[in-house]
Short mmCIF file of C-alpha atoms in Angstrom, two decimals:
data_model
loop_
_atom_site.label_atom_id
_atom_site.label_comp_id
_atom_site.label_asym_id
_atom_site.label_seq_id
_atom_site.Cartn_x
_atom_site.Cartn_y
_atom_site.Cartn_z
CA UNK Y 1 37.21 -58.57 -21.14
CA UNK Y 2 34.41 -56.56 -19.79
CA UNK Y 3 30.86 -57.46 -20.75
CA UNK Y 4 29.24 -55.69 -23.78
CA UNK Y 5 26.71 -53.58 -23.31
CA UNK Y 6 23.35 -53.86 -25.05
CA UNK Y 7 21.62 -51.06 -26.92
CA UNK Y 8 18.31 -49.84 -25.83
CA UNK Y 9 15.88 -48.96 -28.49
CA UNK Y 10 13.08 -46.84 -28.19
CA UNK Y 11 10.52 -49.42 -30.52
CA UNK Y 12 11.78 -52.86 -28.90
CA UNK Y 13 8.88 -54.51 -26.60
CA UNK Y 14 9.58 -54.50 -22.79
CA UNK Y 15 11.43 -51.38 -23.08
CA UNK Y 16 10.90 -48.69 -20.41
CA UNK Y 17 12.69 -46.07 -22.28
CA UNK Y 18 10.44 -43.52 -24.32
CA UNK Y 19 10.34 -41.77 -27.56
CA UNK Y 20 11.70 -38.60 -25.66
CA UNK Y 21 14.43 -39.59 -23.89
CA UNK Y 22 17.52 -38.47 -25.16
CA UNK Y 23 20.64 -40.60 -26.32
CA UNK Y 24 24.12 -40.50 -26.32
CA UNK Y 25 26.25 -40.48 -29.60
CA UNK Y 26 26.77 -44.20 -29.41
CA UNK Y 27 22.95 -44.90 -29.39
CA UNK Y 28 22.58 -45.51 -25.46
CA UNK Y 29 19.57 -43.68 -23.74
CA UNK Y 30 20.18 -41.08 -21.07
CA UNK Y 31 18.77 -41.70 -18.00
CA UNK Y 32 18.16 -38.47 -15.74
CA UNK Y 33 16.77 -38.88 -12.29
CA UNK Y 34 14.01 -36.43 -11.29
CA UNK Y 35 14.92 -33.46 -9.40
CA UNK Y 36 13.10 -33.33 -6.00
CA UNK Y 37 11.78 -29.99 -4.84
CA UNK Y 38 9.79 -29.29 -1.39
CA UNK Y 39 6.90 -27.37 -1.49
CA UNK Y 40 8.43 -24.64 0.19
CA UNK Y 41 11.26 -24.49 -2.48
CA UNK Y 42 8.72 -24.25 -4.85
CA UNK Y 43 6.74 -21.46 -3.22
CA UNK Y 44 10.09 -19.68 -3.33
CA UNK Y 45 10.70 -20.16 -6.16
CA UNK Y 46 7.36 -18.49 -7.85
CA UNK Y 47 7.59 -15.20 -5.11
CA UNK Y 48 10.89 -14.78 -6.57
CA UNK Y 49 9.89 -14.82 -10.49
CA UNK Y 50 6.41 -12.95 -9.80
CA UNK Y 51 8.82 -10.36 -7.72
CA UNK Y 52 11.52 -9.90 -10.72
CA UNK Y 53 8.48 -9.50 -13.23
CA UNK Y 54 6.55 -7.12 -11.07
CA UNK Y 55 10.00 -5.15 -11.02
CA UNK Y 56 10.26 -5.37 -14.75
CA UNK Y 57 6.94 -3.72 -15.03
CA UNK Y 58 7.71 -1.23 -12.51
CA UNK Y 59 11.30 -0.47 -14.75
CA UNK Y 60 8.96 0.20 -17.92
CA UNK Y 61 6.84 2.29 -16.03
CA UNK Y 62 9.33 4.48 -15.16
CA UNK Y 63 10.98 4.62 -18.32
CA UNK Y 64 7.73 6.12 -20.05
CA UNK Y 65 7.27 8.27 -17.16
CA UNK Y 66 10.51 10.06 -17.48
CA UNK Y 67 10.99 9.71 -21.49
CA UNK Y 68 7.45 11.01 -21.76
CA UNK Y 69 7.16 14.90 -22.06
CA UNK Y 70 3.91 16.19 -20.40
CA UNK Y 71 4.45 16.61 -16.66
CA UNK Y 72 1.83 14.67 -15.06
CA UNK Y 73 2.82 15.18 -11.48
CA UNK Y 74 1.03 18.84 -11.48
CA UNK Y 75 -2.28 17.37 -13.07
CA UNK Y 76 -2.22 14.33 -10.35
CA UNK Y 77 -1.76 16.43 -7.36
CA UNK Y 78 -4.61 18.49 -8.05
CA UNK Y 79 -6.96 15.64 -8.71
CA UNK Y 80 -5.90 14.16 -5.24
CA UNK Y 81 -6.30 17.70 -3.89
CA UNK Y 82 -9.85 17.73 -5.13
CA UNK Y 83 -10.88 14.10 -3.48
CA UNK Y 84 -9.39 15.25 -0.29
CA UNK Y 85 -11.54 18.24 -0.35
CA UNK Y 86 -14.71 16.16 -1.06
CA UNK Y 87 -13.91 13.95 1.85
CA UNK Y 88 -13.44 16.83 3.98
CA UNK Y 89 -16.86 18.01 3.09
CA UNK Y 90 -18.46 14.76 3.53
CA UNK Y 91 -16.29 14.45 6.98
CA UNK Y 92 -18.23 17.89 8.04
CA UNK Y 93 -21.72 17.13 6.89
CA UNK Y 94 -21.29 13.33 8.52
CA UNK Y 95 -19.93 14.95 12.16
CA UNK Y 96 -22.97 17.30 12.15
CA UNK Y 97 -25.18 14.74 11.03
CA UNK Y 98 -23.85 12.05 13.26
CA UNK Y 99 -24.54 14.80 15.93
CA UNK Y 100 -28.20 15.28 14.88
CA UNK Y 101 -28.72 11.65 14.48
CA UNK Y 102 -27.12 10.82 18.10
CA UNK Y 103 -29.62 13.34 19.37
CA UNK Y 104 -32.95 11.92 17.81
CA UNK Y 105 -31.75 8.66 18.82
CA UNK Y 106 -29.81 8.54 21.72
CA UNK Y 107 -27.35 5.95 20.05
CA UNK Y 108 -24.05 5.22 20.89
CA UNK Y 109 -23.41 3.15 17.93
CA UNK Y 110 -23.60 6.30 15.27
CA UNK Y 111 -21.74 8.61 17.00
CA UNK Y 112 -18.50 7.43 16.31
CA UNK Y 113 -15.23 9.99 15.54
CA UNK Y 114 -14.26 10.88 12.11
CA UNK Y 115 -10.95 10.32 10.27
CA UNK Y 116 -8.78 13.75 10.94
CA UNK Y 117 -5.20 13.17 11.18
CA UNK Y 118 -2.38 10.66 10.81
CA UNK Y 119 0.04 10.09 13.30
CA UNK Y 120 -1.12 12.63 16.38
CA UNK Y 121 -4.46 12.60 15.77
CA UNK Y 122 -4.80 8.58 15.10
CA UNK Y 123 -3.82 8.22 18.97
CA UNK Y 124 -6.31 11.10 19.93
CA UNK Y 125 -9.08 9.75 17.89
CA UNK Y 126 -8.08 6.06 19.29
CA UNK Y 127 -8.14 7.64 22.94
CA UNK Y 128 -11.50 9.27 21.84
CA UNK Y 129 -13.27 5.46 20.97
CA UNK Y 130 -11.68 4.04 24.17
CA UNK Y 131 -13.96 6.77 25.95
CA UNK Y 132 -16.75 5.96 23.72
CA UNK Y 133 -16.67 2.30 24.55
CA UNK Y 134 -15.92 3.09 28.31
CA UNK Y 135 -19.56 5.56 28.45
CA UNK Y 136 -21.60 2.18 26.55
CA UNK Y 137 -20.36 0.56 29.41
CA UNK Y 138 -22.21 2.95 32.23
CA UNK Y 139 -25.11 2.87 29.46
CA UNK Y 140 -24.95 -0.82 29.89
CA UNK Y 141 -25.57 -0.49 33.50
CA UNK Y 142 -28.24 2.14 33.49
CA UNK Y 143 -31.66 0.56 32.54
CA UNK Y 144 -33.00 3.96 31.44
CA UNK Y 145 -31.12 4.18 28.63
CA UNK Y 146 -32.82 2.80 25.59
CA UNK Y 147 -31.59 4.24 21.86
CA UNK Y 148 -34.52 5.43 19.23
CA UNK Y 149 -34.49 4.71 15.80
CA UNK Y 150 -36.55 7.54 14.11
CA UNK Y 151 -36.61 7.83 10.21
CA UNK Y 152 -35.14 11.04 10.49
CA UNK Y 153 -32.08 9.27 11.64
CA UNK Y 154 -31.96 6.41 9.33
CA UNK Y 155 -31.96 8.86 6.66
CA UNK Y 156 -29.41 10.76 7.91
CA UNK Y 157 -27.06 7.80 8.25
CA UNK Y 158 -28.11 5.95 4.98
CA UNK Y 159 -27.54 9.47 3.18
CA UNK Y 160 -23.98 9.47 4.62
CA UNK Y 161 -23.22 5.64 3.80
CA UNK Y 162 -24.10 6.20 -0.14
CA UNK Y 163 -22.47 9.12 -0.31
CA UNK Y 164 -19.08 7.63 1.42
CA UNK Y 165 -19.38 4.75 -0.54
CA UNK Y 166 -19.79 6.62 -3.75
CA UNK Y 167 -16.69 8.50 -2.74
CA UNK Y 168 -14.67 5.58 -1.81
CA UNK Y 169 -15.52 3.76 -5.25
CA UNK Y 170 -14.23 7.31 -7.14
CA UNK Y 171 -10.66 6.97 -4.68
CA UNK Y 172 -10.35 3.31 -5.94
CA UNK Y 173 -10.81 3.93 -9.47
CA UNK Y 174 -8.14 7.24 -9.16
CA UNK Y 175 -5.69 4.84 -7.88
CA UNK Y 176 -3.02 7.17 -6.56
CA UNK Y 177 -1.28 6.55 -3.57
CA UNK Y 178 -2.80 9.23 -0.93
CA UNK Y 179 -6.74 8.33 -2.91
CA UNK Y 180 -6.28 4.85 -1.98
CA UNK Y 181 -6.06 5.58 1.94
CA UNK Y 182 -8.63 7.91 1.38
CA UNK Y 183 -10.41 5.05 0.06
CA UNK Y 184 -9.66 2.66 2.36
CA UNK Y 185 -11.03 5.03 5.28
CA UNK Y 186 -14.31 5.42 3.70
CA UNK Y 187 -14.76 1.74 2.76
CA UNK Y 188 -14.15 1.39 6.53
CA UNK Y 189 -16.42 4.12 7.38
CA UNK Y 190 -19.53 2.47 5.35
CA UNK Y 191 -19.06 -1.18 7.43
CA UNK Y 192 -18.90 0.70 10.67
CA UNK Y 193 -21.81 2.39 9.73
CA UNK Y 194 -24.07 -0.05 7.93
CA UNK Y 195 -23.02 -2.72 11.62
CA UNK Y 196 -24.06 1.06 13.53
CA UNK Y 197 -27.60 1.39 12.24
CA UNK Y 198 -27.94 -2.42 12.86
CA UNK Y 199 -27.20 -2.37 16.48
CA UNK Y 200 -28.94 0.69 16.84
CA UNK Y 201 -31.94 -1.28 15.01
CA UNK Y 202 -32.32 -4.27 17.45
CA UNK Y 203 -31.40 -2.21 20.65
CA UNK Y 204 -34.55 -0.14 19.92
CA UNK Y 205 -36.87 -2.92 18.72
CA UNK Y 206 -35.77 -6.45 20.45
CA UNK Y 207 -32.87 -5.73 22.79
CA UNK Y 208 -31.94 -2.82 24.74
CA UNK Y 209 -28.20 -3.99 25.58
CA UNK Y 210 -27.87 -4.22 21.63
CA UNK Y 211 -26.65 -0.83 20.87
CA UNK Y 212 -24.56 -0.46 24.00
CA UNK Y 213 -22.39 -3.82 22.92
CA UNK Y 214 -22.43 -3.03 19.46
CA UNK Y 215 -21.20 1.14 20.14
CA UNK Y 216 -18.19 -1.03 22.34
CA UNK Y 217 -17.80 -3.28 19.91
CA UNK Y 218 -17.63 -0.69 16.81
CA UNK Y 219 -15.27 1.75 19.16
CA UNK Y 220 -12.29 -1.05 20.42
CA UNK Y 221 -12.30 -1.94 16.12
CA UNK Y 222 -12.09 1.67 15.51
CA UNK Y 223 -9.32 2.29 18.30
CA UNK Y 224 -7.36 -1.11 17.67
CA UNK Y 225 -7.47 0.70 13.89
CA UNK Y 226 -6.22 3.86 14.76
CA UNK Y 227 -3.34 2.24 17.25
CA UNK Y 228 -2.08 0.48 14.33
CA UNK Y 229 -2.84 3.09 11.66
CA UNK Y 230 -0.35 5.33 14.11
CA UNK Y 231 2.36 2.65 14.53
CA UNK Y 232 2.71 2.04 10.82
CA UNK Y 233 3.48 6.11 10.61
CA UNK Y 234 5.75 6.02 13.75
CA UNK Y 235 8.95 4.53 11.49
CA UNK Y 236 8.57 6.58 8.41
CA UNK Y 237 8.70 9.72 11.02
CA UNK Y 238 12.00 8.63 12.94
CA UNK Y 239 13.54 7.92 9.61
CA UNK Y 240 13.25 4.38 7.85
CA UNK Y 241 15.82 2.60 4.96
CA UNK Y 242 13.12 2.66 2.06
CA UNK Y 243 11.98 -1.01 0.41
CA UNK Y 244 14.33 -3.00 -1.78
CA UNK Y 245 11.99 -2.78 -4.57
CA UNK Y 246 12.82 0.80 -4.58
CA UNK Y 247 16.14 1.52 -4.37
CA UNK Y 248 16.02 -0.84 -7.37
CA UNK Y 249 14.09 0.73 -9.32
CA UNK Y 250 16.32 4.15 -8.51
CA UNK Y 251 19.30 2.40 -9.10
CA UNK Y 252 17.95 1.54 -12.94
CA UNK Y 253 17.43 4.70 -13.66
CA UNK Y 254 20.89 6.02 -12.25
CA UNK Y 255 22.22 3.54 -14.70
CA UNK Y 256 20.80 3.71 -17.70
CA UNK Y 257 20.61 7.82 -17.57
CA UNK Y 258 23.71 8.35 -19.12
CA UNK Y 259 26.98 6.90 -20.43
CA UNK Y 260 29.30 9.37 -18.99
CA UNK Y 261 28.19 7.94 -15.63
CA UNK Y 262 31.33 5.79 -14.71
CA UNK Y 263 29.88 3.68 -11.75
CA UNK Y 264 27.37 5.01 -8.68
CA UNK Y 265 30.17 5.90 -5.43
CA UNK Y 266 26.86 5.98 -2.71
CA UNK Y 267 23.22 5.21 -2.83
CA UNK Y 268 20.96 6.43 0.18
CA UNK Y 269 17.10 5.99 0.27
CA UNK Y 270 15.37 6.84 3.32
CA UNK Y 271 11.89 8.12 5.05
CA UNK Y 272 11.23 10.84 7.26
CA UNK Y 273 7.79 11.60 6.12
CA UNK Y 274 5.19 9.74 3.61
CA UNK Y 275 7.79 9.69 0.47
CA UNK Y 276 11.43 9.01 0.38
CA UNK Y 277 14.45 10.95 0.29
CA UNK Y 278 17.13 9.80 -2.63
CA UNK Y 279 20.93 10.82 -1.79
CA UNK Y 280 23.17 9.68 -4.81
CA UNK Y 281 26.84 10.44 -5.19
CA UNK Y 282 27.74 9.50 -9.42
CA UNK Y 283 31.11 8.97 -10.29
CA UNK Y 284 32.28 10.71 -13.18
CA UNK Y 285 35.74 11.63 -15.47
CA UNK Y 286 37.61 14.21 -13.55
CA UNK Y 287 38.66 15.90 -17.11
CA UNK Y 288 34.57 16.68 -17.85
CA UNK Y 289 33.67 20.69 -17.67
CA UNK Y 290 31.09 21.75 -14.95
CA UNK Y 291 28.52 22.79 -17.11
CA UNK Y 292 28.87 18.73 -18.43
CA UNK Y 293 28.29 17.38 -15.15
CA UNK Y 294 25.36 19.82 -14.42
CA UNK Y 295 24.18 18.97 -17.19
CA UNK Y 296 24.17 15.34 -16.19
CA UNK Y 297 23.19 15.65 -12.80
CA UNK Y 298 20.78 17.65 -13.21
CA UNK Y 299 18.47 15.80 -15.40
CA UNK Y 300 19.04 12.70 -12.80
CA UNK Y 301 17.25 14.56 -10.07
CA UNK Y 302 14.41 15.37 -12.17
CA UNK Y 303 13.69 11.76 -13.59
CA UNK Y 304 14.28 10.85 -9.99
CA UNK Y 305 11.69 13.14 -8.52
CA UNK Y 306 9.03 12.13 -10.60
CA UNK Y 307 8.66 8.83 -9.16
CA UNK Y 308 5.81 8.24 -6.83
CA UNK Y 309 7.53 7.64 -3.95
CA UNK Y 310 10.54 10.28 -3.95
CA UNK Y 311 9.92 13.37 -1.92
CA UNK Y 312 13.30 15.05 -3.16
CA UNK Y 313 16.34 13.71 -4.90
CA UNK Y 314 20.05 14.84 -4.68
CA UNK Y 315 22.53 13.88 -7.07
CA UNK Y 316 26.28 14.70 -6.26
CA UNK Y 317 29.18 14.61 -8.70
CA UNK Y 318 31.97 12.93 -7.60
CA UNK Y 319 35.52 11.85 -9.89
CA UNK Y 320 36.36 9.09 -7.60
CA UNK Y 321 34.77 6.01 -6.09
CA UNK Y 322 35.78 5.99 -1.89
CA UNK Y 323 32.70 5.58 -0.54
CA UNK Y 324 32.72 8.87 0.80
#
């Protein structure tokens, strides 16, 4: 006859079972043992929930963006047309200050190349700050050399560093895509300039290698910069597959745009420029009229080319899932 078993209670002294632990039907607690997770599991874990509630957001954002009425696109364009203009501006008036001020002076450090393309011009302008760095190196070696800090050129340069830092605050608060590198540029601009008139500072008052170093120092940053401001362009130029978070947030939309929308027969996202390309083939009944399944379509591309990061859209019919 097997032994009885004795009942646990939650109130009797000595016992290690608590007020919430959970019993059985017959009165006897449930014992569950502690589920060990590593700290990397864990870490997972979170990246995984903060990445399916960022995509949330990003599904309600684009579900007010399309249901909403007003096109915004227009209005947004011409904003970031504007700030590019005023950074072109400031770009002129900085080269032909930087010129003046390198000529009062004599300073490598401030005459440093301004931001004027993407891809072919990032390697030129790279190229261009190798040459600078490789000239502070004969200036090095000449003892002749020796850079003047006038006020004329302090004001010069502090005019240009408030004014480009002022700028790049404006880019941040606009918060598009193409302000934000605008944005980041100019933030970059005011260090390299603000570290500029300090070199140029202590070469002319304490030490004369100062400015040299720092003009070498500032120019392999700027190139390094430029290198890898060039490569991260290269891809989207050959053609790239476009981020996960993306095609998911295209794929919503295909889905939820209309009922007569049987299933979704090919999906293709890619770069060959800034913004993405969207190729989607819809499957739909075979027994619908044309001017239905334009009148489907259509509409698809549309909500599809209002999203930030689609360049064009094209949204084929088809009646029959083959992957074709």
């Amino acid at each position: 006859m097997p032994p009885r078993r004795r009942k646990t209670s939650n109130n009797e002294p000595g016992s290690s079972t608590s007020n919430n632990v959970p019993e059985t039907s017959n009165g006897h607690a449930v014992h569950y043992e502690p589920s060990e997770t590593s700290p990397l599991q864990r870490r997972q874990k979170q990246e995984y929930y903060e990445q399916q509630s960022r995509l949330l957001q990003l599904y309600e954002k684009d579900r007010r963006l399309y249901e909403s009425k007003e096109e915004q696109g227009g209005d947004e364009d011409r904003e970031d047309g504007l700030l590019l203009h005023c950074c072109l501006a400031l770009t002129i008036f900085s080269l032909i200050g930087n010129l003046i001020a390198s000529i009062l002076s004599g300073s490598l450090s401030i005459l440093r190349l301004e931001y004027v393309g993407i891809l072919i011009c990032a390697i030129l302008m790279a190229f261009a700050n190798v040459a600078m760095a490789m000239q502070a190196f004969n200036n090095i070696a000449d003892e002749s050399s020796k850079p003047e800090m006038t006020f004329v050129t302090t004001v010069i340069v502090g005019v240009q560093t408030v004014l480009k830092g002022l700028l790049s605050w404006i880019c941040y608060r606009r918060g598009s895509p193409s302000s934000i590198v605008v944005a980041m540029d100019l933030r970059n601009d005011v260090v390299t300039r603000i570290s500029a008139v300090v070199f140029a500072y202590i070469g002319d008052e304490y030490w004369r290698l100062a400015d040299p170093i720092g003009a070498i120092l500032l120019c392999s940053l700027i190139a390094l910069s430029w290198f890898r401001h060039a490569l991260e362009y290269i891809p989207h130029l050959v053609g790239k597959r476009a981020e996960q978070e993306q095609l998911s947030r295209i794929l919503k939309i295909a889905i939820d745009h209309d009922p007569r929308i049987r299933c979704l027969d090919h999906v293709m996202v890619y770069h060959t420029g800034e913004k993405a390309f969207v190729e989607l083939h819809v499957v739909m009944d075979e027994k619908l009229t044309l001017k239905v399944t334009h009148d489907v379509c259509h509409p698809l591309e549309k909500k599809l080319q209002r999203l930030e990061f689609v360049e064009r859209a094209f949204v084929h019919c088809d009646y029959c899932c083959d992957g074709d």
